[in-house]
Structures are given as C-alpha cells and as structure tokens.
Short mmCIF file of C-alpha atoms and ligand atoms in Angstrom, two decimals:
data_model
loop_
_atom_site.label_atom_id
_atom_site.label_comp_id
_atom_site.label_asym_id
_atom_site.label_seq_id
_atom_site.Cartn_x
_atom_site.Cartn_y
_atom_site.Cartn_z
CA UNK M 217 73.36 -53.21 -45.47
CA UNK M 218 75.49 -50.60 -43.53
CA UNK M 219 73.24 -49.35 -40.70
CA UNK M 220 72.77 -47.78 -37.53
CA UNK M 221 70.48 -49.26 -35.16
CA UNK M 222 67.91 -46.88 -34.20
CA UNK M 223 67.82 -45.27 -37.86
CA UNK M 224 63.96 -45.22 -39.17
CA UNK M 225 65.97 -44.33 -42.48
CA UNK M 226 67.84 -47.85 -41.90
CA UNK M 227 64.90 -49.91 -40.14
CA UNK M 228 63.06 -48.87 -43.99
CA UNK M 229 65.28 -50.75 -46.02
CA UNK M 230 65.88 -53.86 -43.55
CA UNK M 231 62.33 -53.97 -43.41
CA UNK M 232 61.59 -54.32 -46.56
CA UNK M 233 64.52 -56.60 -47.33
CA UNK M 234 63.25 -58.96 -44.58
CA UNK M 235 59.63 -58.45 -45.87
CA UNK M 236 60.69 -59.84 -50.16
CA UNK M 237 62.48 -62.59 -48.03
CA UNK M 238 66.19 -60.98 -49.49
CA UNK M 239 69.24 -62.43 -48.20
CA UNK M 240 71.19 -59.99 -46.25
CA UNK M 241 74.32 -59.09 -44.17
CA UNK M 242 73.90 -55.75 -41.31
CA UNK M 243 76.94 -54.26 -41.01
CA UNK M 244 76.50 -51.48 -38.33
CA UNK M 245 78.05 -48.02 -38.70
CA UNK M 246 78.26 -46.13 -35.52
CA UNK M 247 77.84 -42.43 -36.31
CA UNK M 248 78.62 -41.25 -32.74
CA UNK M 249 81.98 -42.48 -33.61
CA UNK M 250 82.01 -41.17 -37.31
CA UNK M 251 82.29 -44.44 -39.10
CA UNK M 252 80.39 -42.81 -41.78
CA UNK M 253 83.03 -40.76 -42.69
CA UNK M 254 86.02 -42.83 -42.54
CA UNK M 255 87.27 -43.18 -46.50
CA UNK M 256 86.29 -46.82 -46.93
CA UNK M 257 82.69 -45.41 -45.89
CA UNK M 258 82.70 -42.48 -48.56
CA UNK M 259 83.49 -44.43 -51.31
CA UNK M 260 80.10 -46.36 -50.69
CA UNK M 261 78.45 -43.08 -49.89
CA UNK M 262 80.19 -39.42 -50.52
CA UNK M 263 77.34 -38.27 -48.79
CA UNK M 264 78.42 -40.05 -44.82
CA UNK M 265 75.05 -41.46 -44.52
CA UNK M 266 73.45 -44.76 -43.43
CA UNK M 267 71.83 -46.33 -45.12
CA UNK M 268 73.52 -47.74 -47.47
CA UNK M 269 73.09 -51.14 -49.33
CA UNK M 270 76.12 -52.54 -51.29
CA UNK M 271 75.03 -54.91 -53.90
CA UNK M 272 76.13 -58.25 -55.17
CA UNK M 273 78.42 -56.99 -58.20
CA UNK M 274 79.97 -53.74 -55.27
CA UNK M 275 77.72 -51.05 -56.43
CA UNK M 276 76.42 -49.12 -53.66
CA UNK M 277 72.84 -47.85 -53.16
CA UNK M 278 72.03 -44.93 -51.05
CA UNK M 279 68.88 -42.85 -49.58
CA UNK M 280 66.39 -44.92 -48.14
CA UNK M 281 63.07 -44.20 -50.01
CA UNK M 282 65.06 -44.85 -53.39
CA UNK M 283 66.31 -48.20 -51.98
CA UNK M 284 62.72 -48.80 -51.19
CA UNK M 285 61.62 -47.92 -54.70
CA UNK M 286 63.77 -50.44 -56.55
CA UNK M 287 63.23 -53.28 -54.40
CA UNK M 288 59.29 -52.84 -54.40
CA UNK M 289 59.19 -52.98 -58.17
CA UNK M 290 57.04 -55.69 -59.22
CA UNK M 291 55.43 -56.23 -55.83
CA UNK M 292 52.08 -55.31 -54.01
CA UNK M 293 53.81 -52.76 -51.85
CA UNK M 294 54.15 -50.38 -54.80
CA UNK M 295 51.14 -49.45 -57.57
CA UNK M 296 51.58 -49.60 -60.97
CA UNK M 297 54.08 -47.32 -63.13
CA UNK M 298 51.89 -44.40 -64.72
CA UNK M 299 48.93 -44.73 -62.31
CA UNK M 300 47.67 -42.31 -59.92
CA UNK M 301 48.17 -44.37 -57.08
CA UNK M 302 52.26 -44.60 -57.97
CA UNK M 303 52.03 -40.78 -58.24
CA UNK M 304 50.61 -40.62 -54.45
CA UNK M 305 53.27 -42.89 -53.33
CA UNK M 306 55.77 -40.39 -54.73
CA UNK M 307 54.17 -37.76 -53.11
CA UNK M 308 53.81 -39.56 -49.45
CA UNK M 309 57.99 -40.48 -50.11
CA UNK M 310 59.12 -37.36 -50.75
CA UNK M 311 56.66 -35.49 -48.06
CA UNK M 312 58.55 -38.09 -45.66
CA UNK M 313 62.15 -36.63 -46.55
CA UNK M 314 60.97 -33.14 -46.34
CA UNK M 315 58.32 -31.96 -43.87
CA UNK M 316 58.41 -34.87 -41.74
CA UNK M 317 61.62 -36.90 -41.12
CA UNK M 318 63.95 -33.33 -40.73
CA UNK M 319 61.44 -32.46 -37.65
CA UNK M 320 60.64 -35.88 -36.22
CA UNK M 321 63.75 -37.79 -36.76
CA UNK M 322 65.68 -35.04 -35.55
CA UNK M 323 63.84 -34.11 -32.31
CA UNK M 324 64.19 -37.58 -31.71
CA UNK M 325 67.51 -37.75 -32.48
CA UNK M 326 68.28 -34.69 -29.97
CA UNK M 327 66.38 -36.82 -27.31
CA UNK M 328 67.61 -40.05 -27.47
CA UNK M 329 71.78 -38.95 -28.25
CA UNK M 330 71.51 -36.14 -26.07
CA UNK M 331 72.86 -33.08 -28.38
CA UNK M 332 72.18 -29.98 -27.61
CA UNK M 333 69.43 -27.97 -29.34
CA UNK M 334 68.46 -23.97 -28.53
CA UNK M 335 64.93 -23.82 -27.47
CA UNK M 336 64.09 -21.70 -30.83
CA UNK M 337 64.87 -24.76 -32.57
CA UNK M 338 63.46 -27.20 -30.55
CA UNK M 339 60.09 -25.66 -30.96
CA UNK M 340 60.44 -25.52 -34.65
CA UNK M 341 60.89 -29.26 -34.92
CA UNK M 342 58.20 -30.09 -32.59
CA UNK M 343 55.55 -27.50 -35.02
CA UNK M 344 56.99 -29.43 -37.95
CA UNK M 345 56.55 -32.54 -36.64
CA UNK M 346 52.90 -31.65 -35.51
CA UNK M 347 52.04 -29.93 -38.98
CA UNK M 348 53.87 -33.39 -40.56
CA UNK M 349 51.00 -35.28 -38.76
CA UNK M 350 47.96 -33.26 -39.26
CA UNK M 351 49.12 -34.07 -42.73
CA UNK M 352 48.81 -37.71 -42.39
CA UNK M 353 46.09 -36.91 -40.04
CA UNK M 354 44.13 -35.70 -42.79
CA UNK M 355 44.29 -39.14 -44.75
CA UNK M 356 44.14 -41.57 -41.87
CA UNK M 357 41.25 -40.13 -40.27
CA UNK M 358 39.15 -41.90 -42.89
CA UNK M 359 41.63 -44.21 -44.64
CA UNK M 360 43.45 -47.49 -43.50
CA UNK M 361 46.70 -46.74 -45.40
CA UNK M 362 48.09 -43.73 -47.29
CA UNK M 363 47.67 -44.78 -50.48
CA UNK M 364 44.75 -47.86 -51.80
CA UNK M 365 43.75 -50.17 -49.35
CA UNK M 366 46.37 -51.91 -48.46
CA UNK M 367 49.98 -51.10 -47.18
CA UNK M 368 52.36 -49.45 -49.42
CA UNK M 369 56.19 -48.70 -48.97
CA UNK M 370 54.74 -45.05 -48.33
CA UNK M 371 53.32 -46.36 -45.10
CA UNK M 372 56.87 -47.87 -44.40
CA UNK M 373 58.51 -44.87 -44.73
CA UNK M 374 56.33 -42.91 -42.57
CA UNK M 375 55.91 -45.57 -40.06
CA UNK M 376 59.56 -45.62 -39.44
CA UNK M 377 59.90 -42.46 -37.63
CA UNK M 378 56.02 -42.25 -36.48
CA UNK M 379 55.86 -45.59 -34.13
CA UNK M 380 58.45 -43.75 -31.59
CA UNK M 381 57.46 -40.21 -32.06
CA UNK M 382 55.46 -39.85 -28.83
CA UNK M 383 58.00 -42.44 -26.90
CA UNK M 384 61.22 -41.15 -28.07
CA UNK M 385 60.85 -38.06 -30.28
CA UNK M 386 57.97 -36.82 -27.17
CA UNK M 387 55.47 -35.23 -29.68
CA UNK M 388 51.89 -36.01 -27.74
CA UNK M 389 50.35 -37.86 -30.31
CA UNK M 390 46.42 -37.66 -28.50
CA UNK M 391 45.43 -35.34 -31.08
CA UNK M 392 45.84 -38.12 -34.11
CA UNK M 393 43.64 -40.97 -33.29
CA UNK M 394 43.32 -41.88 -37.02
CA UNK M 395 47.91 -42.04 -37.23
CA UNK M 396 47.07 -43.77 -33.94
CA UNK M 397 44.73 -46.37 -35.27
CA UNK M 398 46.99 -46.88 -38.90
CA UNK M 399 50.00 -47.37 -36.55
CA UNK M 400 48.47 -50.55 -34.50
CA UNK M 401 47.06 -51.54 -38.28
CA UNK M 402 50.68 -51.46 -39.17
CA UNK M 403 51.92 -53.47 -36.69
CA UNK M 404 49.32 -56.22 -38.00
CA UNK M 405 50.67 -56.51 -41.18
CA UNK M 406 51.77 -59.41 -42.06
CA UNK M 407 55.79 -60.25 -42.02
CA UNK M 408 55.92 -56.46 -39.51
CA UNK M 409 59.22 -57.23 -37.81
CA UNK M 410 60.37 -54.53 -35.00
CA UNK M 411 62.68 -52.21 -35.17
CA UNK M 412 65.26 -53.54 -32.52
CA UNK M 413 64.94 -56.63 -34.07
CA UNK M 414 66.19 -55.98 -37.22
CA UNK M 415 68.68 -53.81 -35.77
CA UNK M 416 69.64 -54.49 -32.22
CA UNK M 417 70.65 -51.41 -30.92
CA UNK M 418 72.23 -52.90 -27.86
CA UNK M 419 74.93 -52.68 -29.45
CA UNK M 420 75.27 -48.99 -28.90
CA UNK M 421 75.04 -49.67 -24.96
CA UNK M 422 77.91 -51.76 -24.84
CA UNK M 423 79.92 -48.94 -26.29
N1 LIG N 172 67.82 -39.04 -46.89
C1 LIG N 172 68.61 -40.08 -46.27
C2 LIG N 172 68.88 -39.68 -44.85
C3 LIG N 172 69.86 -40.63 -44.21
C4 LIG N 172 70.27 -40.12 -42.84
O1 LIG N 172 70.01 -38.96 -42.44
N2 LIG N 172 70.92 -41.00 -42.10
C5 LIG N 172 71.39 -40.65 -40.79
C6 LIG N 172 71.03 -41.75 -39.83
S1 LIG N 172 69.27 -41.87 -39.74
C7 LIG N 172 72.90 -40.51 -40.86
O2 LIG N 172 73.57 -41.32 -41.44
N3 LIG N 172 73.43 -39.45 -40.27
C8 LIG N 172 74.81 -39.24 -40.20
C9 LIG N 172 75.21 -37.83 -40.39
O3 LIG N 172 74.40 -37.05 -40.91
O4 LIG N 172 76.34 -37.51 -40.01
C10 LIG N 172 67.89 -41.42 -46.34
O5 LIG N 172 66.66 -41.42 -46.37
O6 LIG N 172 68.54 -42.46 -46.37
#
C-alpha cells in the first residue's frame, strides 16, 4: 500500500485491509516532497495520488472508495449486488468524493500543512463541509449507520475525514449530535484500529 500518513483517503484502505485480516506492506509516499510524482510513482498511478495498492501479480489499484469496493465483496461491510441497500452505499461513496472530502479534507489539509488559502475560499470549504454534514446529519439523527444497521464501508469512508474534522479540519461540530453519536459508535466497532496506528505519521516530524 503506498500511503501518506494522515490521508483519510489512505487510512480507508489500510483499514479495511487490517479489518479482512489481509497481509500487507505500507510503503509511505511523502507528498510534501512529491514522491507521488516521481516516474516510478506514475506508472502505479498517472494520476500522483495516494492511495495506491499494488497487487500480488504488479497491477496497481487506485482511488480509495473503489479499493474499498473490491475488497468488501463477499463480506458484511457491503449489501448485496442489485439491492437497494448496495445502491445507498453507492450513493454515500460517491457523496464522500464529491460534496464532502473536497471541503473537509482540504480545509484540513490547509490547517494541518500550512498552505495558504484566500479567505473567499476558506469560507467555501468550511459551508461545504457544514452542508456535507447536515447531510449525514439528516441520516444519523435517527439511524446508527448510513446504510442497514450495521457498519458499512460507506461509514468508513465518511468516518475517515469526519473523526478529525472539528480537531484538525476546525469545523465546530456542536450542531451534529447524531454524526457525534455514530462517530463514538464507530470507534466501537469491532477490529476499529486508529488512524496513526495504521499509519504513523511521525514519520513526517522527523523530516
Ligand atoms: N479520489 C482519490 C483522492 C486521493 C487523494 O486526493 N490523495 C491525496 C492524499 S489524501 C494525494 O495523494 N494528494 C497528492 C496531490 O494531489 O498532489 C481517492 O479517494 O483515493
């Protein structure tokens, strides 16, 4: 798995690796120092992004909700093909790479790396990020998880960049007691492994 610790896109797929009990090797990709676009890197991925998981035979597997897809297959974490329920899976994956990780992933991004960002800008990701969880709001005010009863890999994919929103990303998160309740519910399920401790990101300290 090529990976950058402190990537919700890359904590996904470790996650879920760690979770079907896979075997697997991190090897970490700074993107402050553009190892993602060094040519060895592009061949794996043309697109310069972690993550990305190089199989057994070489083949390379990017974007994380797709790497998610294939290795739930078969497992309680997705529904059924052709059901409902797979459909609103779908629908919580792709909401996650459009409304909600370009606002929340980003502003957090900003924070943590310290790039600059115009104050137009700024505001638009933290609106996004707020309309992104009155979204989820919506469903977890009276649900456990997005989708059934139990979790799904569309509550992986939105946990990943929801559990440090308020601490790194600083949206004020008061407003969402049901995303509030789901996260702690999250963090309860069983095999839940932190994010620094599937990727250590001390690693970027000693840089
Ligand atoms: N849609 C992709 C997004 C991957 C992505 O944005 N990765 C970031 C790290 S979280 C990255 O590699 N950024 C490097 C860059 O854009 O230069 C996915 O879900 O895997």
């Amino acid at each position: 798995l090529y990976a950058m610790p402190l990537s919700g896109n890359c904590y996904k797929v470790a996650w879920i690796l760690r979770l079907l009990n896979k075997t697997f090797e991190v090897k970490l990709i700074n993107i402050l120092k553009a190892e993602n676009h060094t040519p060895d890197f592009l061949k794996k991925n043309p697109n310069a992004k972690v993550p990305v998981l190089e199989l057994d035979d070489g083949s390379c597997l990017s974007e994380s909700n797709a790497i998610l897809l294939h290795f739930s297959e078969g497992t309680s974490y997705l529904p059924q093909p052709s059901t409902l329920e797979r459909a609103k899976v779908y629908e919580w994956l792709f909401f996650e790479q459009y409304s909600h990780e370009p606002c929340i992933a980003v502003r957090r991004a900003n924070r943590i790396f310290g790039r600059p960002c115009s104050a137009d800008r700024d505001k638009q990701l933290l609106e996004g990020g707020y309309k992104a969880f009155q979204v989820m709001e919506t469903r977890l005010d009276r649900n456990d998880f997005l989708v059934g009863h139990a979790m799904t890999i569309a509550d992986m994919a939105l946990f990943a960049y929801t559990h440090h929103a308020e601490e790194d990303g600083g949206y004020d998160m008061s407003a969402y007691p049901g995303i509030q309740k789901w996260l702690a519910r999250m963090k309860e399920t069983e095999g839940y492994v932190e994010m620094d401790s599937l990727l250590d990101r001390s690693f970027l300290k000693e840089e």
